Amino acid sequence: MHAVPKHLPSTNANSTLRGRSAQEDPWWVRWGLISLSVLVLFVLVILPISNVFYHAFSSGIGTYFKNLTDRETMHAIKLTLFVVPIAVLANVIFGVAAAWVITRFRFPGRTLLTTIIDLPFAISPVVVGLMFVMLFANHGVFGGWLQANGLKILFNWPGIALATTFVTLPFVARELIPVMEAIGADEEVAAISLGANGWQMFWRVSLPNMKWGLLYGIILCNARAMGEYGAVYVVSGRIINKTETLPIRVNTLFEGGSSETYAASFAAASLLTLLALVTLFIKIALERKTQTDLREAAKIHQIE
């Protein structure tokens, strides 16, 4: 084997230089991609959001709050704030149970169950609404039984809650499954071996370990539920002062045809946008907190 002459760079140095060169694209490629990304974000995200707030406040701050406190809009806000927690709570219960079953047990059909959890992501929300109509309409599968017992699902808040729960179903489970897979079951087994019962193990070991993933899933689920339109549009009947949620109210006002309803629709849309921005900031804070916890856990692991 021939030695590398002293006046030539070493093999390792050559490899480092080649790796660095491969990572350093020409300036026009880097700045071209950066400019393209900024342009796309500006045109598709920043400009539309800014436009919403511009039209919302175009008639003055007094008119803005008057539009938001309109009787029909307030009812839509209250109905949205009533239905969304129901959907989020249902998702938390289902998400924790599904993630627990998938990550802690091995059984036939486990892969199929994981796939079915993702199904709501693939189905159009309008189709979801039609599915519930076929189930709960007067001539649907459960229509006769519901009528006989004086129950009403469609064109009522239970139908809105069901449709919202369906379209948001994967969010919590999908956040918890990788977290629980990464944590493993060692600490839970140790807790049981030390005498803890199932609830003590869950509240004192499992829940603290999965808390950030669970909270992250709740935030995403809440954001999606707040803005759900297609499925709710079908099952709610869009009855003013009864089954209009905030996204439906935005559309009703926008189709009003006058400058007043036009401004009111943007005021309601700005409220939805604000909720989305708050969700985004909470998500960023949680991501930083999670990264900090992971770094501290890695340091502790290295010390041990």
PDB file of C-alpha atoms in Angstrom:
ATOM      1  CA  MET A   1       0.000   0.000   0.000  1.00  0.00           C
ATOM      2  CA  HIS A   2       1.461   3.342  -1.037  1.00  0.00           C
ATOM      3  CA  ALA A   3       1.688   6.160   1.477  1.00  0.00           C
ATOM      4  CA  VAL A   4       0.086   9.485   0.612  1.00  0.00           C
ATOM      5  CA  PRO A   5       2.803  12.047  -0.295  1.00  0.00           C
ATOM      6  CA  LYS A   6       3.198  14.817   2.278  1.00  0.00           C
ATOM      7  CA  HIS A   7       2.480  17.581  -0.218  1.00  0.00           C
ATOM      8  CA  LEU A   8      -0.971  16.048  -0.992  1.00  0.00           C
ATOM      9  CA  PRO A   9      -4.024  16.251   1.304  1.00  0.00           C
ATOM     10  CA  SER A  10      -4.774  13.084   3.246  1.00  0.00           C
ATOM     11  CA  THR A  11      -7.578  10.695   2.268  1.00  0.00           C
ATOM     12  CA  ASN A  12      -9.702  11.813   5.231  1.00  0.00           C
ATOM     13  CA  ALA A  13      -9.143  15.424   4.293  1.00  0.00           C
ATOM     14  CA  ASN A  14     -10.196  14.665   0.716  1.00  0.00           C
ATOM     15  CA  SER A  15     -13.352  12.922   1.954  1.00  0.00           C
ATOM     16  CA  THR A  16     -14.173  15.881   4.194  1.00  0.00           C
ATOM     17  CA  LEU A  17     -13.639  18.304   1.335  1.00  0.00           C
ATOM     18  CA  ARG A  18     -15.786  16.201  -1.025  1.00  0.00           C
ATOM     19  CA  GLY A  19     -18.557  15.992   1.606  1.00  0.00           C
ATOM     20  CA  ARG A  20     -18.408  19.717   2.241  1.00  0.00           C
ATOM     21  CA  SER A  21     -18.408  20.435  -1.483  1.00  0.00           C
ATOM     22  CA  ALA A  22     -21.456  18.200  -1.988  1.00  0.00           C
ATOM     23  CA  GLN A  23     -23.324  20.131   0.705  1.00  0.00           C
ATOM     24  CA  GLU A  24     -22.384  23.526  -0.673  1.00  0.00           C
ATOM     25  CA  ASP A  25     -24.526  24.174  -3.742  1.00  0.00           C
ATOM     26  CA  PRO A  26     -23.755  27.082  -6.056  1.00  0.00           C
ATOM     27  CA  TRP A  27     -24.991  30.423  -4.685  1.00  0.00           C
ATOM     28  CA  TRP A  28     -27.577  30.775  -7.424  1.00  0.00           C
ATOM     29  CA  VAL A  29     -29.125  27.400  -6.503  1.00  0.00           C
ATOM     30  CA  ARG A  30     -29.290  28.245  -2.797  1.00  0.00           C
ATOM     31  CA  TRP A  31     -30.686  31.739  -3.269  1.00  0.00           C
ATOM     32  CA  GLY A  32     -32.990  30.565  -6.061  1.00  0.00           C
ATOM     33  CA  LEU A  33     -34.567  27.926  -3.808  1.00  0.00           C
ATOM     34  CA  ILE A  34     -34.768  30.313  -0.848  1.00  0.00           C
ATOM     35  CA  SER A  35     -36.409  32.994  -3.008  1.00  0.00           C
ATOM     36  CA  LEU A  36     -38.862  30.472  -4.477  1.00  0.00           C
ATOM     37  CA  SER A  37     -39.829  29.201  -1.003  1.00  0.00           C
ATOM     38  CA  VAL A  38     -40.337  32.726   0.335  1.00  0.00           C
ATOM     39  CA  LEU A  39     -42.359  33.700  -2.756  1.00  0.00           C
ATOM     40  CA  VAL A  40     -44.647  30.650  -2.482  1.00  0.00           C
ATOM     41  CA  LEU A  41     -45.195  31.220   1.265  1.00  0.00           C
ATOM     42  CA  PHE A  42     -45.917  34.898   0.647  1.00  0.00           C
ATOM     43  CA  VAL A  43     -48.423  34.269  -2.163  1.00  0.00           C
ATOM     44  CA  LEU A  44     -50.182  31.226  -0.669  1.00  0.00           C
ATOM     45  CA  VAL A  45     -49.994  31.925   3.083  1.00  0.00           C
ATOM     46  CA  ILE A  46     -48.992  35.423   4.172  1.00  0.00           C
ATOM     47  CA  LEU A  47     -50.903  37.406   1.518  1.00  0.00           C
ATOM     48  CA  PRO A  48     -54.260  35.575   1.991  1.00  0.00           C
ATOM     49  CA  ILE A  49     -54.020  35.784   5.797  1.00  0.00           C
ATOM     50  CA  SER A  50     -53.144  39.476   5.660  1.00  0.00           C
ATOM     51  CA  ASN A  51     -56.036  40.027   3.257  1.00  0.00           C
ATOM     52  CA  VAL A  52     -58.474  38.433   5.737  1.00  0.00           C
ATOM     53  CA  PHE A  53     -57.443  40.835   8.496  1.00  0.00           C
ATOM     54  CA  TYR A  54     -57.400  43.826   6.086  1.00  0.00           C
ATOM     55  CA  HIS A  55     -61.022  43.243   5.045  1.00  0.00           C
ATOM     56  CA  ALA A  56     -62.064  42.376   8.608  1.00  0.00           C
ATOM     57  CA  PHE A  57     -60.844  45.751   9.931  1.00  0.00           C
ATOM     58  CA  SER A  58     -61.522  47.799   6.773  1.00  0.00           C
ATOM     59  CA  SER A  59     -64.685  49.333   8.283  1.00  0.00           C
ATOM     60  CA  GLY A  60     -63.060  50.177  11.614  1.00  0.00           C
ATOM     61  CA  ILE A  61     -62.521  48.428  14.931  1.00  0.00           C
ATOM     62  CA  GLY A  62     -66.032  49.305  16.136  1.00  0.00           C
ATOM     63  CA  THR A  63     -67.678  47.639  13.152  1.00  0.00           C
ATOM     64  CA  TYR A  64     -65.359  44.651  13.572  1.00  0.00           C
ATOM     65  CA  PHE A  65     -66.512  43.958  17.128  1.00  0.00           C
ATOM     66  CA  LYS A  66     -70.106  44.710  16.182  1.00  0.00           C
ATOM     67  CA  ASN A  67     -69.879  42.051  13.456  1.00  0.00           C
ATOM     68  CA  LEU A  68     -68.363  39.535  15.882  1.00  0.00           C
ATOM     69  CA  THR A  69     -71.006  40.155  18.543  1.00  0.00           C
ATOM     70  CA  ASP A  70     -73.888  39.819  16.105  1.00  0.00           C
ATOM     71  CA  ARG A  71     -76.544  37.438  17.547  1.00  0.00           C
ATOM     72  CA  GLU A  72     -76.221  34.803  14.821  1.00  0.00           C
ATOM     73  CA  THR A  73     -72.414  34.937  14.813  1.00  0.00           C
ATOM     74  CA  MET A  74     -72.288  34.648  18.612  1.00  0.00           C
ATOM     75  CA  HIS A  75     -74.527  31.580  18.412  1.00  0.00           C
ATOM     76  CA  ALA A  76     -72.174  30.073  15.816  1.00  0.00           C
ATOM     77  CA  ILE A  77     -69.167  30.776  18.055  1.00  0.00           C
ATOM     78  CA  LYS A  78     -70.886  29.217  21.091  1.00  0.00           C
ATOM     79  CA  LEU A  79     -71.930  26.130  19.117  1.00  0.00           C
ATOM     80  CA  THR A  80     -68.377  25.702  17.813  1.00  0.00           C
ATOM     81  CA  LEU A  81     -66.959  26.048  21.340  1.00  0.00           C
ATOM     82  CA  PHE A  82     -69.531  23.505  22.556  1.00  0.00           C
ATOM     83  CA  VAL A  83     -68.967  20.872  19.865  1.00  0.00           C
ATOM     84  CA  VAL A  84     -65.163  21.036  19.571  1.00  0.00           C
ATOM     85  CA  PRO A  85     -64.397  19.957  23.191  1.00  0.00           C
ATOM     86  CA  ILE A  86     -66.747  16.985  22.732  1.00  0.00           C
ATOM     87  CA  ALA A  87     -64.877  15.915  19.606  1.00  0.00           C
ATOM     88  CA  VAL A  88     -61.479  16.456  21.258  1.00  0.00           C
ATOM     89  CA  LEU A  89     -62.482  14.464  24.375  1.00  0.00           C
ATOM     90  CA  ALA A  90     -63.738  11.586  22.200  1.00  0.00           C
ATOM     91  CA  ASN A  91     -60.469  11.684  20.266  1.00  0.00           C
ATOM     92  CA  VAL A  92     -58.381  11.621  23.457  1.00  0.00           C
ATOM     93  CA  ILE A  93     -60.228   8.556  24.801  1.00  0.00           C
ATOM     94  CA  PHE A  94     -60.048   6.744  21.475  1.00  0.00           C
ATOM     95  CA  GLY A  95     -56.481   7.862  20.714  1.00  0.00           C
ATOM     96  CA  VAL A  96     -55.036   6.696  24.035  1.00  0.00           C
ATOM     97  CA  ALA A  97     -56.905   3.364  23.862  1.00  0.00           C
ATOM     98  CA  ALA A  98     -55.923   2.720  20.229  1.00  0.00           C
ATOM     99  CA  ALA A  99     -52.277   3.695  20.774  1.00  0.00           C
ATOM    100  CA  TRP A 100     -52.125   1.483  23.858  1.00  0.00           C
ATOM    101  CA  VAL A 101     -53.586  -1.529  22.046  1.00  0.00           C
ATOM    102  CA  ILE A 102     -51.333  -1.108  19.000  1.00  0.00           C
ATOM    103  CA  THR A 103     -48.080  -0.518  20.882  1.00  0.00           C
ATOM    104  CA  ARG A 104     -48.519  -2.860  23.836  1.00  0.00           C
ATOM    105  CA  PHE A 105     -50.169  -5.911  22.245  1.00  0.00           C
ATOM    106  CA  ARG A 106     -49.366  -8.106  19.274  1.00  0.00           C
ATOM    107  CA  PHE A 107     -52.462  -9.640  17.662  1.00  0.00           C
ATOM    108  CA  PRO A 108     -53.769 -10.632  14.198  1.00  0.00           C
ATOM    109  CA  GLY A 109     -55.120  -7.612  12.351  1.00  0.00           C
ATOM    110  CA  ARG A 110     -52.881  -5.105  14.158  1.00  0.00           C
ATOM    111  CA  THR A 111     -51.598  -3.664  10.875  1.00  0.00           C
ATOM    112  CA  LEU A 112     -55.143  -3.479   9.505  1.00  0.00           C
ATOM    113  CA  LEU A 113     -56.269  -1.581  12.632  1.00  0.00           C
ATOM    114  CA  THR A 114     -53.414   0.893  12.210  1.00  0.00           C
ATOM    115  CA  THR A 115     -54.435   1.433   8.588  1.00  0.00           C
ATOM    116  CA  ILE A 116     -58.115   1.941   9.435  1.00  0.00           C
ATOM    117  CA  ILE A 117     -57.193   4.652  11.948  1.00  0.00           C
ATOM    118  CA  ASP A 118     -55.779   6.662   9.034  1.00  0.00           C
ATOM    119  CA  LEU A 119     -58.930   6.211   6.934  1.00  0.00           C
ATOM    120  CA  PRO A 120     -60.539   9.559   7.926  1.00  0.00           C
ATOM    121  CA  PHE A 121     -57.488  11.300   6.429  1.00  0.00           C
ATOM    122  CA  ALA A 122     -58.279   9.768   3.038  1.00  0.00           C
ATOM    123  CA  ILE A 123     -62.061  10.265   2.899  1.00  0.00           C
ATOM    124  CA  SER A 124     -63.484  13.565   1.696  1.00  0.00           C
ATOM    125  CA  PRO A 125     -65.335  15.403   4.521  1.00  0.00           C
ATOM    126  CA  VAL A 126     -68.366  15.782   2.230  1.00  0.00           C
ATOM    127  CA  VAL A 127     -68.472  11.992   1.829  1.00  0.00           C
ATOM    128  CA  VAL A 128     -68.245  11.671   5.621  1.00  0.00           C
ATOM    129  CA  GLY A 129     -71.305  13.875   5.926  1.00  0.00           C
ATOM    130  CA  LEU A 130     -73.194  11.782   3.390  1.00  0.00           C
ATOM    131  CA  MET A 131     -72.265   8.595   5.269  1.00  0.00           C
ATOM    132  CA  PHE A 132     -73.855   9.952   8.439  1.00  0.00           C
ATOM    133  CA  VAL A 133     -76.929  11.057   6.462  1.00  0.00           C
ATOM    134  CA  MET A 134     -77.311   7.481   5.178  1.00  0.00           C
ATOM    135  CA  LEU A 135     -77.114   6.206   8.765  1.00  0.00           C
ATOM    136  CA  PHE A 136     -79.242   8.709  10.680  1.00  0.00           C
ATOM    137  CA  ALA A 137     -81.737  10.137   8.147  1.00  0.00           C
ATOM    138  CA  ASN A 138     -85.396   9.129   8.567  1.00  0.00           C
ATOM    139  CA  HIS A 139     -85.004   6.383   5.959  1.00  0.00           C
ATOM    140  CA  GLY A 140     -81.449   5.502   7.007  1.00  0.00           C
ATOM    141  CA  VAL A 141     -80.126   2.495   8.889  1.00  0.00           C
ATOM    142  CA  PHE A 142     -80.952   3.902  12.341  1.00  0.00           C
ATOM    143  CA  GLY A 143     -83.623   6.395  11.236  1.00  0.00           C
ATOM    144  CA  GLY A 144     -86.634   4.333  12.309  1.00  0.00           C
ATOM    145  CA  TRP A 145     -85.212   3.543  15.735  1.00  0.00           C
ATOM    146  CA  LEU A 146     -84.223   7.171  16.331  1.00  0.00           C
ATOM    147  CA  GLN A 147     -87.709   8.382  15.379  1.00  0.00           C
ATOM    148  CA  ALA A 148     -89.376   5.782  17.612  1.00  0.00           C
ATOM    149  CA  ASN A 149     -87.281   6.949  20.582  1.00  0.00           C
ATOM    150  CA  GLY A 150     -87.610  10.658  19.890  1.00  0.00           C
ATOM    151  CA  LEU A 151     -83.914  11.133  19.138  1.00  0.00           C
ATOM    152  CA  LYS A 152     -82.511  13.434  16.468  1.00  0.00           C
ATOM    153  CA  ILE A 153     -78.928  13.211  15.265  1.00  0.00           C
ATOM    154  CA  LEU A 154     -78.981  15.008  11.913  1.00  0.00           C
ATOM    155  CA  PHE A 155     -79.546  18.786  11.813  1.00  0.00           C
ATOM    156  CA  ASN A 156     -78.707  18.857  15.495  1.00  0.00           C
ATOM    157  CA  TRP A 157     -75.535  19.193  17.587  1.00  0.00           C
ATOM    158  CA  PRO A 158     -74.981  15.398  18.027  1.00  0.00           C
ATOM    159  CA  GLY A 159     -74.621  15.030  14.254  1.00  0.00           C
ATOM    160  CA  ILE A 160     -72.143  17.918  14.145  1.00  0.00           C
ATOM    161  CA  ALA A 161     -70.159  16.385  17.028  1.00  0.00           C
ATOM    162  CA  LEU A 162     -70.127  12.949  15.353  1.00  0.00           C
ATOM    163  CA  ALA A 163     -68.976  14.324  11.997  1.00  0.00           C
ATOM    164  CA  THR A 164     -66.278  16.469  13.641  1.00  0.00           C
ATOM    165  CA  THR A 165     -65.066  13.512  15.712  1.00  0.00           C
ATOM    166  CA  PHE A 166     -64.818  11.320  12.609  1.00  0.00           C
ATOM    167  CA  VAL A 167     -62.709  13.718  10.533  1.00  0.00           C
ATOM    168  CA  THR A 168     -60.333  14.362  13.468  1.00  0.00           C
ATOM    169  CA  LEU A 169     -60.117  10.737  14.634  1.00  0.00           C
ATOM    170  CA  PRO A 170     -56.479   9.973  13.668  1.00  0.00           C
ATOM    171  CA  PHE A 171     -54.796  13.040  15.203  1.00  0.00           C
ATOM    172  CA  VAL A 172     -54.285  11.936  18.832  1.00  0.00           C
ATOM    173  CA  ALA A 173     -53.666   8.256  18.025  1.00  0.00           C
ATOM    174  CA  ARG A 174     -51.153   9.131  15.303  1.00  0.00           C
ATOM    175  CA  GLU A 175     -49.173  11.343  17.702  1.00  0.00           C
ATOM    176  CA  LEU A 176     -49.198   8.799  20.539  1.00  0.00           C
ATOM    177  CA  ILE A 177     -48.284   5.619  18.615  1.00  0.00           C
ATOM    178  CA  PRO A 178     -44.658   6.620  17.761  1.00  0.00           C
ATOM    179  CA  VAL A 179     -44.173   8.138  21.244  1.00  0.00           C
ATOM    180  CA  MET A 180     -45.324   4.979  23.013  1.00  0.00           C
ATOM    181  CA  GLU A 181     -43.293   2.796  20.638  1.00  0.00           C
ATOM    182  CA  ALA A 182     -40.171   4.828  21.484  1.00  0.00           C
ATOM    183  CA  ILE A 183     -40.773   4.784  25.251  1.00  0.00           C
ATOM    184  CA  GLY A 184     -41.366   1.055  25.373  1.00  0.00           C
ATOM    185  CA  ALA A 185     -42.999  -0.912  28.182  1.00  0.00           C
ATOM    186  CA  ASP A 186     -40.008  -1.418  30.512  1.00  0.00           C
ATOM    187  CA  GLU A 187     -41.024   1.246  33.064  1.00  0.00           C
ATOM    188  CA  GLU A 188     -44.635   0.018  33.052  1.00  0.00           C
ATOM    189  CA  VAL A 189     -43.522  -3.581  33.645  1.00  0.00           C
ATOM    190  CA  ALA A 190     -41.260  -2.393  36.471  1.00  0.00           C
ATOM    191  CA  ALA A 191     -44.168  -0.485  38.072  1.00  0.00           C
ATOM    192  CA  ILE A 192     -46.397  -3.568  37.945  1.00  0.00           C
ATOM    193  CA  SER A 193     -43.616  -5.751  39.365  1.00  0.00           C
ATOM    194  CA  LEU A 194     -43.265  -3.291  42.290  1.00  0.00           C
ATOM    195  CA  GLY A 195     -46.952  -3.700  43.160  1.00  0.00           C
ATOM    196  CA  ALA A 196     -48.720  -0.914  41.247  1.00  0.00           C
ATOM    197  CA  ASN A 197     -52.147  -1.692  39.815  1.00  0.00           C
ATOM    198  CA  GLY A 198     -53.175  -0.816  36.273  1.00  0.00           C
ATOM    199  CA  TRP A 199     -54.534   2.684  37.028  1.00  0.00           C
ATOM    200  CA  GLN A 200     -51.529   3.598  39.189  1.00  0.00           C
ATOM    201  CA  MET A 201     -49.193   2.480  36.390  1.00  0.00           C
ATOM    202  CA  PHE A 202     -51.127   4.531  33.818  1.00  0.00           C
ATOM    203  CA  TRP A 203     -51.403   7.776  35.848  1.00  0.00           C
ATOM    204  CA  ARG A 204     -47.905   7.704  37.390  1.00  0.00           C
ATOM    205  CA  VAL A 205     -45.807   6.120  34.626  1.00  0.00           C
ATOM    206  CA  SER A 206     -47.499   5.976  31.223  1.00  0.00           C
ATOM    207  CA  LEU A 207     -49.275   9.351  31.215  1.00  0.00           C
ATOM    208  CA  PRO A 208     -46.242  11.417  32.331  1.00  0.00           C
ATOM    209  CA  ASN A 209     -44.168   9.738  29.617  1.00  0.00           C
ATOM    210  CA  MET A 210     -46.655  10.414  26.835  1.00  0.00           C
ATOM    211  CA  LYS A 211     -47.930  13.815  28.050  1.00  0.00           C
ATOM    212  CA  TRP A 212     -46.216  15.998  25.410  1.00  0.00           C
ATOM    213  CA  GLY A 213     -47.262  13.750  22.548  1.00  0.00           C
ATOM    214  CA  LEU A 214     -50.808  13.690  23.913  1.00  0.00           C
ATOM    215  CA  LEU A 215     -50.903  17.474  24.270  1.00  0.00           C
ATOM    216  CA  TYR A 216     -49.508  17.906  20.757  1.00  0.00           C
ATOM    217  CA  GLY A 217     -52.220  15.612  19.375  1.00  0.00           C
ATOM    218  CA  ILE A 218     -54.914  17.520  21.287  1.00  0.00           C
ATOM    219  CA  ILE A 219     -53.732  20.830  19.820  1.00  0.00           C
ATOM    220  CA  LEU A 220     -53.752  19.506  16.251  1.00  0.00           C
ATOM    221  CA  CYS A 221     -57.140  17.850  16.808  1.00  0.00           C
ATOM    222  CA  ASN A 222     -58.572  21.063  18.266  1.00  0.00           C
ATOM    223  CA  ALA A 223     -57.320  23.154  15.323  1.00  0.00           C
ATOM    224  CA  ARG A 224     -58.801  20.742  12.780  1.00  0.00           C
ATOM    225  CA  ALA A 225     -62.103  20.508  14.641  1.00  0.00           C
ATOM    226  CA  MET A 226     -62.433  24.317  14.846  1.00  0.00           C
ATOM    227  CA  GLY A 227     -62.141  24.665  11.090  1.00  0.00           C
ATOM    228  CA  GLU A 228     -64.161  21.634   9.961  1.00  0.00           C
ATOM    229  CA  TYR A 229     -66.564  22.619   7.186  1.00  0.00           C
ATOM    230  CA  GLY A 230     -67.416  19.896   4.637  1.00  0.00           C
ATOM    231  CA  ALA A 231     -68.851  17.158   6.884  1.00  0.00           C
ATOM    232  CA  VAL A 232     -70.578  19.690   9.156  1.00  0.00           C
ATOM    233  CA  TYR A 233     -72.047  21.435   6.091  1.00  0.00           C
ATOM    234  CA  VAL A 234     -73.867  18.205   5.141  1.00  0.00           C
ATOM    235  CA  VAL A 235     -75.091  16.992   8.557  1.00  0.00           C
ATOM    236  CA  SER A 236     -75.967  20.349  10.122  1.00  0.00           C
ATOM    237  CA  GLY A 237     -78.527  21.608   7.616  1.00  0.00           C
ATOM    238  CA  ARG A 238     -76.989  25.096   8.103  1.00  0.00           C
ATOM    239  CA  ILE A 239     -79.914  26.364  10.203  1.00  0.00           C
ATOM    240  CA  ILE A 240     -79.186  29.905  11.408  1.00  0.00           C
ATOM    241  CA  ASN A 241     -79.199  30.240  15.203  1.00  0.00           C
ATOM    242  CA  LYS A 242     -79.381  26.460  15.571  1.00  0.00           C
ATOM    243  CA  THR A 243     -76.792  24.412  13.650  1.00  0.00           C
ATOM    244  CA  GLU A 244     -74.425  26.974  12.160  1.00  0.00           C
ATOM    245  CA  THR A 245     -70.842  26.560  13.343  1.00  0.00           C
ATOM    246  CA  LEU A 246     -68.310  29.346  12.823  1.00  0.00           C
ATOM    247  CA  PRO A 247     -66.923  28.099   9.451  1.00  0.00           C
ATOM    248  CA  ILE A 248     -70.496  27.645   8.173  1.00  0.00           C
ATOM    249  CA  ARG A 249     -71.347  31.156   9.435  1.00  0.00           C
ATOM    250  CA  VAL A 250     -68.395  32.587   7.481  1.00  0.00           C
ATOM    251  CA  ASN A 251     -69.763  31.074   4.278  1.00  0.00           C
ATOM    252  CA  THR A 252     -73.350  32.196   4.992  1.00  0.00           C
ATOM    253  CA  LEU A 253     -72.215  35.775   5.526  1.00  0.00           C
ATOM    254  CA  PHE A 254     -69.938  35.711   2.480  1.00  0.00           C
ATOM    255  CA  GLU A 255     -72.873  34.634   0.303  1.00  0.00           C
ATOM    256  CA  GLY A 256     -75.043  37.392   1.791  1.00  0.00           C
ATOM    257  CA  GLY A 257     -74.391  39.620  -1.177  1.00  0.00           C
ATOM    258  CA  SER A 258     -74.043  42.972   0.634  1.00  0.00           C
ATOM    259  CA  SER A 259     -70.999  44.937   1.765  1.00  0.00           C
ATOM    260  CA  GLU A 260     -72.112  44.530   5.425  1.00  0.00           C
ATOM    261  CA  THR A 261     -72.310  40.731   5.270  1.00  0.00           C
ATOM    262  CA  TYR A 262     -69.063  40.685   3.286  1.00  0.00           C
ATOM    263  CA  ALA A 263     -67.242  42.587   6.071  1.00  0.00           C
ATOM    264  CA  ALA A 264     -68.935  40.421   8.723  1.00  0.00           C
ATOM    265  CA  SER A 265     -67.762  37.229   6.997  1.00  0.00           C
ATOM    266  CA  PHE A 266     -64.155  38.446   7.114  1.00  0.00           C
ATOM    267  CA  ALA A 267     -64.546  39.390  10.791  1.00  0.00           C
ATOM    268  CA  ALA A 268     -65.670  35.825  11.580  1.00  0.00           C
ATOM    269  CA  ALA A 269     -62.899  34.440   9.348  1.00  0.00           C
ATOM    270  CA  SER A 270     -60.311  36.534  11.197  1.00  0.00           C
ATOM    271  CA  LEU A 271     -61.434  34.963  14.487  1.00  0.00           C
ATOM    272  CA  LEU A 272     -60.881  31.482  13.039  1.00  0.00           C
ATOM    273  CA  THR A 273     -57.484  32.599  11.722  1.00  0.00           C
ATOM    274  CA  LEU A 274     -56.514  33.977  15.132  1.00  0.00           C
ATOM    275  CA  LEU A 275     -57.398  30.658  16.751  1.00  0.00           C
ATOM    276  CA  ALA A 276     -55.229  28.888  14.171  1.00  0.00           C
ATOM    277  CA  LEU A 277     -52.294  31.240  14.867  1.00  0.00           C
ATOM    278  CA  VAL A 278     -52.620  30.694  18.628  1.00  0.00           C
ATOM    279  CA  THR A 279     -52.574  26.945  17.968  1.00  0.00           C
ATOM    280  CA  LEU A 280     -49.441  27.373  15.857  1.00  0.00           C
ATOM    281  CA  PHE A 281     -47.603  29.269  18.608  1.00  0.00           C
ATOM    282  CA  ILE A 282     -48.572  26.671  21.217  1.00  0.00           C
ATOM    283  CA  LYS A 283     -47.352  23.939  18.850  1.00  0.00           C
ATOM    284  CA  ILE A 284     -43.974  25.691  18.440  1.00  0.00           C
ATOM    285  CA  ALA A 285     -43.641  26.094  22.224  1.00  0.00           C
ATOM    286  CA  LEU A 286     -44.423  22.406  22.737  1.00  0.00           C
ATOM    287  CA  GLU A 287     -41.891  21.347  20.107  1.00  0.00           C
ATOM    288  CA  ARG A 288     -39.172  23.383  21.859  1.00  0.00           C
ATOM    289  CA  LYS A 289     -40.181  21.944  25.230  1.00  0.00           C
ATOM    290  CA  THR A 290     -40.066  18.411  23.815  1.00  0.00           C
ATOM    291  CA  GLN A 291     -36.626  18.982  22.276  1.00  0.00           C
ATOM    292  CA  THR A 292     -35.341  20.386  25.580  1.00  0.00           C
ATOM    293  CA  ASP A 293     -36.673  17.355  27.469  1.00  0.00           C
ATOM    294  CA  LEU A 294     -35.099  14.970  24.952  1.00  0.00           C
ATOM    295  CA  ARG A 295     -31.700  16.699  25.268  1.00  0.00           C
ATOM    296  CA  GLU A 296     -31.877  16.555  29.084  1.00  0.00           C
ATOM    297  CA  ALA A 297     -32.906  12.880  28.931  1.00  0.00           C
ATOM    298  CA  ALA A 298     -29.972  12.167  26.604  1.00  0.00           C
ATOM    299  CA  LYS A 299     -27.549  13.881  29.018  1.00  0.00           C
ATOM    300  CA  ILE A 300     -28.899  11.860  31.950  1.00  0.00           C
ATOM    301  CA  HIS A 301     -28.586   8.690  29.875  1.00  0.00           C
ATOM    302  CA  GLN A 302     -24.951   9.505  29.027  1.00  0.00           C
ATOM    303  CA  ILE A 303     -24.134  10.134  32.702  1.00  0.00           C
ATOM    304  CA  GLU A 304     -25.700   6.807  33.686  1.00  0.00           C
TER     305      GLU A 304
END
